[in-house]
Short mmCIF file of C-alpha atoms and ligand atoms in Angstrom, two decimals:
data_model
loop_
_atom_site.label_atom_id
_atom_site.label_comp_id
_atom_site.label_asym_id
_atom_site.label_seq_id
_atom_site.Cartn_x
_atom_site.Cartn_y
_atom_site.Cartn_z
CA MET A 686 -7.68 5.86 -26.85
CA PRO A 687 -8.52 3.14 -24.26
CA ASN A 688 -5.58 1.62 -22.42
CA THR A 689 -4.45 -2.00 -22.71
CA PRO A 690 -3.59 -4.75 -20.20
CA ASP A 691 0.09 -3.96 -20.96
CA ASP A 692 -0.48 -0.42 -19.64
CA LEU A 693 -2.11 -1.79 -16.49
CA ALA A 694 0.74 -4.27 -15.97
CA ARG A 695 3.30 -1.46 -16.27
CA LEU A 696 1.41 0.70 -13.74
CA LEU A 697 1.20 -2.17 -11.24
CA ALA A 698 4.80 -3.30 -11.72
CA GLY A 699 5.96 0.28 -11.14
CA ALA A 700 4.11 0.64 -7.83
CA ASP A 701 5.57 -0.21 -4.43
CA HIS A 702 2.23 -0.72 -2.70
CA ALA A 703 -0.72 -1.23 -5.02
CA ILE A 704 -4.11 -2.15 -3.58
CA CYS A 705 -7.31 -3.28 -5.25
CA LEU A 706 -10.98 -2.34 -4.87
CA THR A 707 -13.59 -4.60 -6.43
CA GLY A 708 -17.35 -4.38 -6.94
CA ALA A 709 -20.25 -6.33 -8.32
CA GLY A 710 -18.89 -6.27 -11.92
CA MET A 711 -16.14 -8.61 -10.73
CA SER A 712 -18.66 -11.42 -10.26
CA THR A 713 -21.00 -11.01 -13.25
CA GLU A 714 -18.90 -13.53 -15.19
CA SER A 715 -19.64 -15.99 -12.37
CA GLY A 716 -23.36 -15.50 -13.08
CA ILE A 717 -24.17 -13.00 -10.29
CA PRO A 718 -25.93 -9.90 -11.67
CA ASP A 719 -24.49 -6.53 -10.66
CA PHE A 720 -26.63 -3.62 -9.44
CA ARG A 721 -26.12 -0.94 -12.07
CA GLY A 722 -24.90 -2.77 -15.19
CA LYS A 723 -27.30 -3.40 -18.10
CA ASP A 724 -28.53 -6.76 -16.67
CA GLY A 725 -28.33 -5.57 -13.07
CA VAL A 726 -30.56 -6.50 -10.14
CA TRP A 727 -32.10 -3.02 -10.16
CA GLN A 728 -33.74 -3.77 -13.50
CA LYS A 729 -35.96 -6.38 -11.78
CA VAL A 730 -36.46 -5.47 -8.10
CA ASN A 731 -35.67 -2.39 -6.10
CA PRO A 732 -32.82 -3.29 -3.71
CA MET A 733 -33.47 -0.06 -1.82
CA GLU A 734 -36.73 -1.71 -0.80
CA VAL A 735 -35.90 -5.41 -0.37
CA ALA A 736 -32.31 -5.05 0.86
CA ASN A 737 -33.29 -2.40 3.35
CA MET A 738 -33.12 -2.39 7.14
CA GLN A 739 -36.56 -0.81 7.34
CA THR A 740 -38.07 -3.74 5.41
CA PHE A 741 -36.18 -6.20 7.60
CA LEU A 742 -37.52 -4.58 10.77
CA THR A 743 -41.11 -3.97 9.63
CA ASP A 744 -41.72 -6.85 7.20
CA PRO A 745 -39.14 -9.63 7.78
CA ARG A 746 -41.21 -12.05 5.70
CA ARG A 747 -40.84 -9.81 2.59
CA PHE A 748 -37.14 -9.41 3.35
CA TRP A 749 -36.60 -13.17 3.56
CA GLU A 750 -38.72 -13.87 0.46
CA PHE A 751 -36.02 -12.00 -1.49
CA HIS A 752 -32.98 -13.19 0.47
CA ARG A 753 -33.61 -16.91 0.85
CA PRO A 754 -33.36 -17.73 -2.92
CA ARG A 755 -30.43 -15.30 -3.18
CA ILE A 756 -28.47 -17.35 -0.60
CA ASP A 757 -28.92 -20.48 -2.76
CA MET A 758 -27.90 -18.59 -5.89
CA LEU A 759 -24.82 -17.11 -4.21
CA SER A 760 -23.82 -20.41 -2.59
CA GLY A 761 -23.75 -22.24 -5.92
CA VAL A 762 -21.41 -19.90 -7.80
CA GLU A 763 -17.70 -20.32 -8.52
CA PRO A 764 -14.87 -17.81 -8.99
CA ASN A 765 -14.24 -16.68 -12.57
CA PRO A 766 -10.93 -15.89 -14.34
CA ALA A 767 -11.01 -12.32 -12.97
CA HIS A 768 -10.98 -13.59 -9.36
CA VAL A 769 -8.17 -16.01 -10.23
CA ALA A 770 -6.13 -13.22 -11.88
CA ILE A 771 -6.46 -10.95 -8.82
CA ALA A 772 -5.30 -13.79 -6.54
CA GLU A 773 -2.36 -14.40 -8.91
CA MET A 774 -1.38 -10.72 -8.75
CA GLN A 775 -1.38 -10.93 -4.95
CA ARG A 776 0.74 -14.09 -5.10
CA ARG A 777 3.30 -12.23 -7.23
CA GLY A 778 3.36 -9.44 -4.61
CA VAL A 779 2.03 -6.92 -7.13
CA LEU A 780 -1.25 -6.32 -5.27
CA LYS A 781 -1.50 -6.04 -1.49
CA THR A 782 -4.81 -5.45 0.33
CA LEU A 783 -7.96 -6.36 -1.55
CA VAL A 784 -11.01 -4.31 -0.54
CA THR A 785 -14.26 -5.71 -1.87
CA GLN A 786 -17.83 -4.48 -1.89
CA ASN A 787 -18.94 -7.99 -2.80
CA ILE A 788 -20.51 -10.29 -0.28
CA ASP A 789 -20.21 -13.46 -2.40
CA ARG A 790 -16.92 -14.78 -0.91
CA LEU A 791 -15.55 -15.53 -4.40
CA HIS A 792 -12.22 -13.74 -3.85
CA SER A 793 -11.43 -16.02 -0.91
CA LYS A 794 -12.61 -19.08 -2.85
CA ALA A 795 -10.15 -18.12 -5.61
CA GLY A 796 -7.28 -18.01 -3.09
CA ALA A 797 -7.03 -14.24 -2.46
CA SER A 798 -5.51 -13.06 0.83
CA ASP A 799 -5.93 -9.94 2.97
CA VAL A 800 -9.54 -9.53 1.79
CA VAL A 801 -11.48 -6.68 3.46
CA GLU A 802 -15.24 -7.20 3.03
CA VAL A 803 -16.63 -3.70 3.55
CA HIS A 804 -20.25 -4.65 2.89
CA GLY A 805 -20.22 -7.74 5.08
CA SER A 806 -20.32 -11.35 4.00
CA LEU A 807 -22.77 -14.08 3.31
CA SER A 808 -20.83 -16.46 5.52
CA ARG A 809 -22.76 -15.85 8.75
CA GLY A 810 -26.08 -14.80 10.26
CA GLN A 811 -26.70 -12.55 13.22
CA CYS A 812 -29.31 -11.39 15.71
CA LEU A 813 -29.42 -7.61 15.80
CA GLN A 814 -31.11 -7.65 19.21
CA CYS A 815 -28.85 -9.90 21.33
CA ARG A 816 -25.86 -10.00 18.87
CA THR A 817 -25.77 -13.82 18.72
CA MET A 818 -23.92 -14.99 15.58
CA ILE A 819 -24.73 -18.21 13.71
CA THR A 820 -23.33 -19.92 10.64
CA LEU A 821 -24.91 -19.58 7.21
CA GLU A 822 -25.84 -23.27 7.33
CA GLU A 823 -27.77 -22.80 10.61
CA LEU A 824 -29.46 -19.71 9.19
CA VAL A 825 -30.68 -21.61 6.13
CA VAL A 826 -32.04 -24.52 8.23
CA LYS A 827 -33.94 -22.06 10.42
CA ALA A 828 -35.40 -20.15 7.45
CA ASP A 829 -36.51 -23.37 5.73
CA SER A 830 -38.16 -24.79 8.84
CA ALA A 831 -40.06 -21.59 9.75
CA ASP A 832 -43.73 -21.38 8.69
CA ASP A 833 -43.27 -17.80 7.48
CA GLY A 834 -39.74 -18.30 6.13
CA VAL A 835 -38.25 -15.99 8.77
CA PRO A 836 -35.31 -17.47 10.78
CA ARG A 837 -35.45 -16.46 14.43
CA CYS A 838 -32.88 -16.23 17.23
CA ASN A 839 -32.79 -19.21 19.65
CA ASP A 840 -32.12 -16.88 22.57
CA CYS A 841 -34.50 -13.96 22.05
CA ASP A 842 -36.76 -14.97 19.11
CA PHE A 843 -35.86 -11.80 17.17
CA PRO A 844 -35.72 -12.26 13.33
CA LEU A 845 -32.18 -13.14 12.18
CA LYS A 846 -30.37 -11.31 9.42
CA SER A 847 -27.55 -12.45 7.17
CA GLY A 848 -24.13 -10.80 7.62
CA VAL A 849 -24.62 -8.79 4.44
CA VAL A 850 -24.87 -5.05 5.12
CA MET A 851 -28.26 -3.62 4.13
CA PHE A 852 -29.24 -0.15 2.98
CA GLY A 853 -29.86 1.90 6.09
CA GLU A 854 -27.41 -0.17 8.16
CA ASN A 855 -24.01 1.03 9.38
CA LEU A 856 -20.96 -0.38 7.63
CA PRO A 857 -18.62 -2.52 9.78
CA VAL A 858 -16.23 -0.08 11.46
CA ALA A 859 -13.22 -2.43 11.54
CA GLU A 860 -13.45 -3.16 7.81
CA ILE A 861 -13.95 0.47 6.77
CA THR A 862 -10.99 1.47 8.96
CA ALA A 863 -8.86 -1.30 7.38
CA ALA A 864 -9.86 -0.14 3.88
CA TYR A 865 -8.92 3.48 4.60
CA ASP A 866 -5.66 2.42 6.31
CA ALA A 867 -4.76 0.45 3.17
CA ALA A 868 -5.54 3.45 0.95
CA GLU A 869 -3.40 5.70 3.18
CA ARG A 870 -0.42 3.38 2.56
CA ALA A 871 -1.01 2.83 -1.16
CA ASP A 872 0.80 4.44 -4.10
CA ALA A 873 -1.61 2.86 -6.61
CA ILE A 874 -5.16 1.52 -6.63
CA LEU A 875 -6.78 -0.77 -9.17
CA VAL A 876 -10.59 -0.60 -9.28
CA VAL A 877 -12.40 -3.51 -10.96
CA GLY A 878 -16.14 -3.81 -11.61
CA SER A 879 -17.38 -0.95 -9.47
CA SER A 880 -19.36 2.05 -10.67
CA LEU A 881 -17.78 3.94 -7.72
CA GLN A 882 -21.13 5.32 -6.68
CA VAL A 883 -21.47 3.70 -3.25
CA ALA A 884 -19.84 5.78 -0.49
CA PRO A 885 -17.66 5.69 1.54
CA VAL A 886 -15.67 3.12 -0.45
CA SER A 887 -16.11 5.18 -3.60
CA GLU A 888 -13.79 7.73 -1.99
CA LEU A 889 -10.80 5.35 -1.70
CA PRO A 890 -9.44 6.29 -5.17
CA ALA A 891 -9.48 9.96 -4.11
CA VAL A 892 -7.50 9.07 -0.97
CA VAL A 893 -4.81 7.38 -3.07
CA GLN A 894 -4.80 10.17 -5.67
CA GLY A 895 -4.59 12.75 -2.89
CA ARG A 896 -1.26 11.22 -1.84
CA GLY A 897 0.04 11.44 -5.41
CA GLY A 898 -0.77 7.77 -6.13
CA LYS A 899 -1.91 6.26 -9.43
CA LEU A 900 -5.43 5.12 -10.32
CA ALA A 901 -6.36 2.31 -12.72
CA ILE A 902 -10.00 1.49 -13.49
CA LEU A 903 -11.42 -1.55 -15.27
CA THR A 904 -15.20 -1.49 -15.71
CA GLU A 905 -17.54 -1.75 -18.65
CA GLY A 906 -19.59 1.22 -17.42
CA ASP A 907 -18.58 4.78 -16.58
CA THR A 908 -17.31 6.02 -13.21
CA PRO A 909 -16.93 9.56 -11.81
CA TYR A 910 -13.12 9.09 -11.85
CA ASP A 911 -12.73 8.27 -15.55
CA ALA A 912 -11.26 11.66 -16.51
CA THR A 913 -8.48 11.48 -13.91
CA ALA A 914 -7.58 7.77 -14.12
CA ASP A 915 -3.99 7.01 -15.19
CA VAL A 916 -5.11 3.77 -16.85
CA ARG A 917 -8.70 3.22 -18.02
CA LEU A 918 -9.62 -0.25 -19.31
CA ARG A 919 -13.03 -1.25 -20.67
CA GLY A 920 -14.29 -4.74 -21.45
CA LYS A 921 -14.69 -7.99 -19.54
CA ALA A 922 -12.69 -8.24 -16.32
CA GLY A 923 -11.88 -11.94 -16.88
CA VAL A 924 -10.12 -11.40 -20.22
CA GLN A 925 -8.49 -8.08 -19.33
CA LEU A 926 -7.07 -9.25 -16.00
CA THR A 927 -5.86 -12.59 -17.36
CA GLU A 928 -3.97 -10.69 -20.07
CA THR A 929 -2.62 -8.34 -17.41
CA VAL A 930 -1.15 -11.29 -15.46
CA THR A 931 0.53 -12.54 -18.67
CA ALA A 932 1.93 -9.05 -19.30
CA LEU A 933 3.13 -8.82 -15.68
CA ASP A 934 4.97 -12.13 -15.98
CA ALA A 935 6.76 -10.84 -19.05
CA LEU A 936 7.74 -7.65 -17.18
CA LEU A 937 8.74 -9.29 -13.90
CA ASN A 938 10.73 -12.25 -15.29
P1 NAD B 2007 -22.32 -1.61 -9.60
O1 NAD B 2007 -23.36 -2.59 -10.00
O2 NAD B 2007 -22.73 -0.24 -9.20
O3 NAD B 2007 -21.29 -1.43 -10.83
C1 NAD B 2007 -20.74 -2.55 -11.49
C2 NAD B 2007 -19.84 -2.04 -12.61
O4 NAD B 2007 -19.15 -3.16 -13.17
C3 NAD B 2007 -20.62 -1.38 -13.76
O5 NAD B 2007 -19.85 -0.29 -14.23
C4 NAD B 2007 -20.66 -2.48 -14.82
O6 NAD B 2007 -20.72 -1.95 -16.13
C5 NAD B 2007 -19.34 -3.17 -14.58
N1 NAD B 2007 -19.27 -4.57 -15.02
C6 NAD B 2007 -20.24 -5.51 -15.00
N2 NAD B 2007 -19.75 -6.69 -15.44
C7 NAD B 2007 -18.45 -6.47 -15.76
C8 NAD B 2007 -17.41 -7.30 -16.27
N3 NAD B 2007 -17.61 -8.59 -16.54
N4 NAD B 2007 -16.18 -6.75 -16.46
C9 NAD B 2007 -15.95 -5.44 -16.19
N5 NAD B 2007 -16.90 -4.60 -15.72
C10 NAD B 2007 -18.13 -5.13 -15.49
O7 NAD B 2007 -21.42 -2.31 -8.51
P2 NAD B 2007 -20.79 -1.76 -7.16
O8 NAD B 2007 -20.04 -0.49 -7.41
O9 NAD B 2007 -20.07 -2.91 -6.56
O10 NAD B 2007 -22.03 -1.39 -6.25
C11 NAD B 2007 -23.05 -2.33 -6.05
C12 NAD B 2007 -23.33 -2.67 -4.60
O11 NAD B 2007 -24.09 -3.86 -4.59
C13 NAD B 2007 -22.12 -2.96 -3.78
O12 NAD B 2007 -22.35 -2.33 -2.58
C14 NAD B 2007 -22.11 -4.47 -3.58
O13 NAD B 2007 -21.90 -4.76 -2.21
C15 NAD B 2007 -23.50 -4.94 -3.89
N6 NAD B 2007 -23.58 -6.14 -4.79
C16 NAD B 2007 -22.75 -7.19 -4.58
C17 NAD B 2007 -22.80 -8.29 -5.43
C18 NAD B 2007 -21.85 -9.45 -5.19
O14 NAD B 2007 -21.46 -9.69 -4.04
N7 NAD B 2007 -21.43 -10.17 -6.23
C19 NAD B 2007 -23.70 -8.32 -6.51
C20 NAD B 2007 -24.57 -7.22 -6.68
C21 NAD B 2007 -24.48 -6.12 -5.80
#
C-alpha cells in the first residue's frame, strides 16, 4: 500500500539530519517540463543532441536556437507549492542541505537555504576558453544582438555558454563534493521528482542507506530504489509536500 504524507512527516521528524534531493519533477507544477515524465522534454527534442557539449562546440548556432527560448521560459516561471513546502521544512529545521539537479533557481526563489546546484545554474554565462563569467542578463543581450544568435566572449570571441551543465561536460567538483559530504552526514534522505537515473547524484540515496539511514521517495514515476525505500509516496509533489508540512506541524507542536 502506498505511504501517506503522515508517514513521511514521521520519518522526517524522527531523523537528526535529513537532507533532500530534488529533480525535474519538482518544477513541472511550475510549468517546466521534466525529461522523463509523460510530458517530458525528451518527447519533443533529443536533449542528448541539443544540450550536448559536442553540439555547442561544433554547431553553436543549433545549440543557441534551443537554449535562447528556454532561457525566456525558465526566467518567467515561479516556485510552486512543492518548492514552498521544502523551504518550510528547512525553516523548521527538519531538512538540512538541499541538493538539486534543477537549474531553474526556483528553490532559492521560494526561500530555500543551503542549496547545492549539482547541474549548474541558469544564473550566469561563461566562456569555456578564457573562463570569463558574465551575468545571465549580459548573456541574453549578447545572444539577441548577434546575427547568428550566438553570444560571444568580449575577450576572446569564443562562443559563450550558460552555466547549465551539458551532456558531455564535467559536473562542478565543489557542488558534487558538497552533495556527497551532505549524504555522508545524513541519517535520512528525501528524494522528490527525480527518476534517479542521472549519475552520480542518483547514488546519493545509496550513500545514505549504506550508513543505515532512511530513504523516502516522492515521484509519480518509478525509480530503481522503490523496493528499498522506507517511505514511497506517489502523486503530485505540491499536494503531498504541503500535506507533509501540515502533518509535521501537528507532530512538532
Ligand atoms: P526526470 O525527468 O528523469 O524524472 C522526473 C520524475 O519526476 C519522474 O519520475 C516524473 O514522473 C516525476 N514527476 C513529474 N512531475 C511530478 C510532480 N508534479 N510530482 C511528483 N513527481 C513528478 O528528472 P531528473 O531525475 O531530475 O533528471 C532530469 C535531468 O534534467 C536532471 O539532470 C535535471 O538537471 C535536468 N532538468 C532540469 C529541469 C529544471 O531545472 N526544472 C527540467 C528538466 C530537466
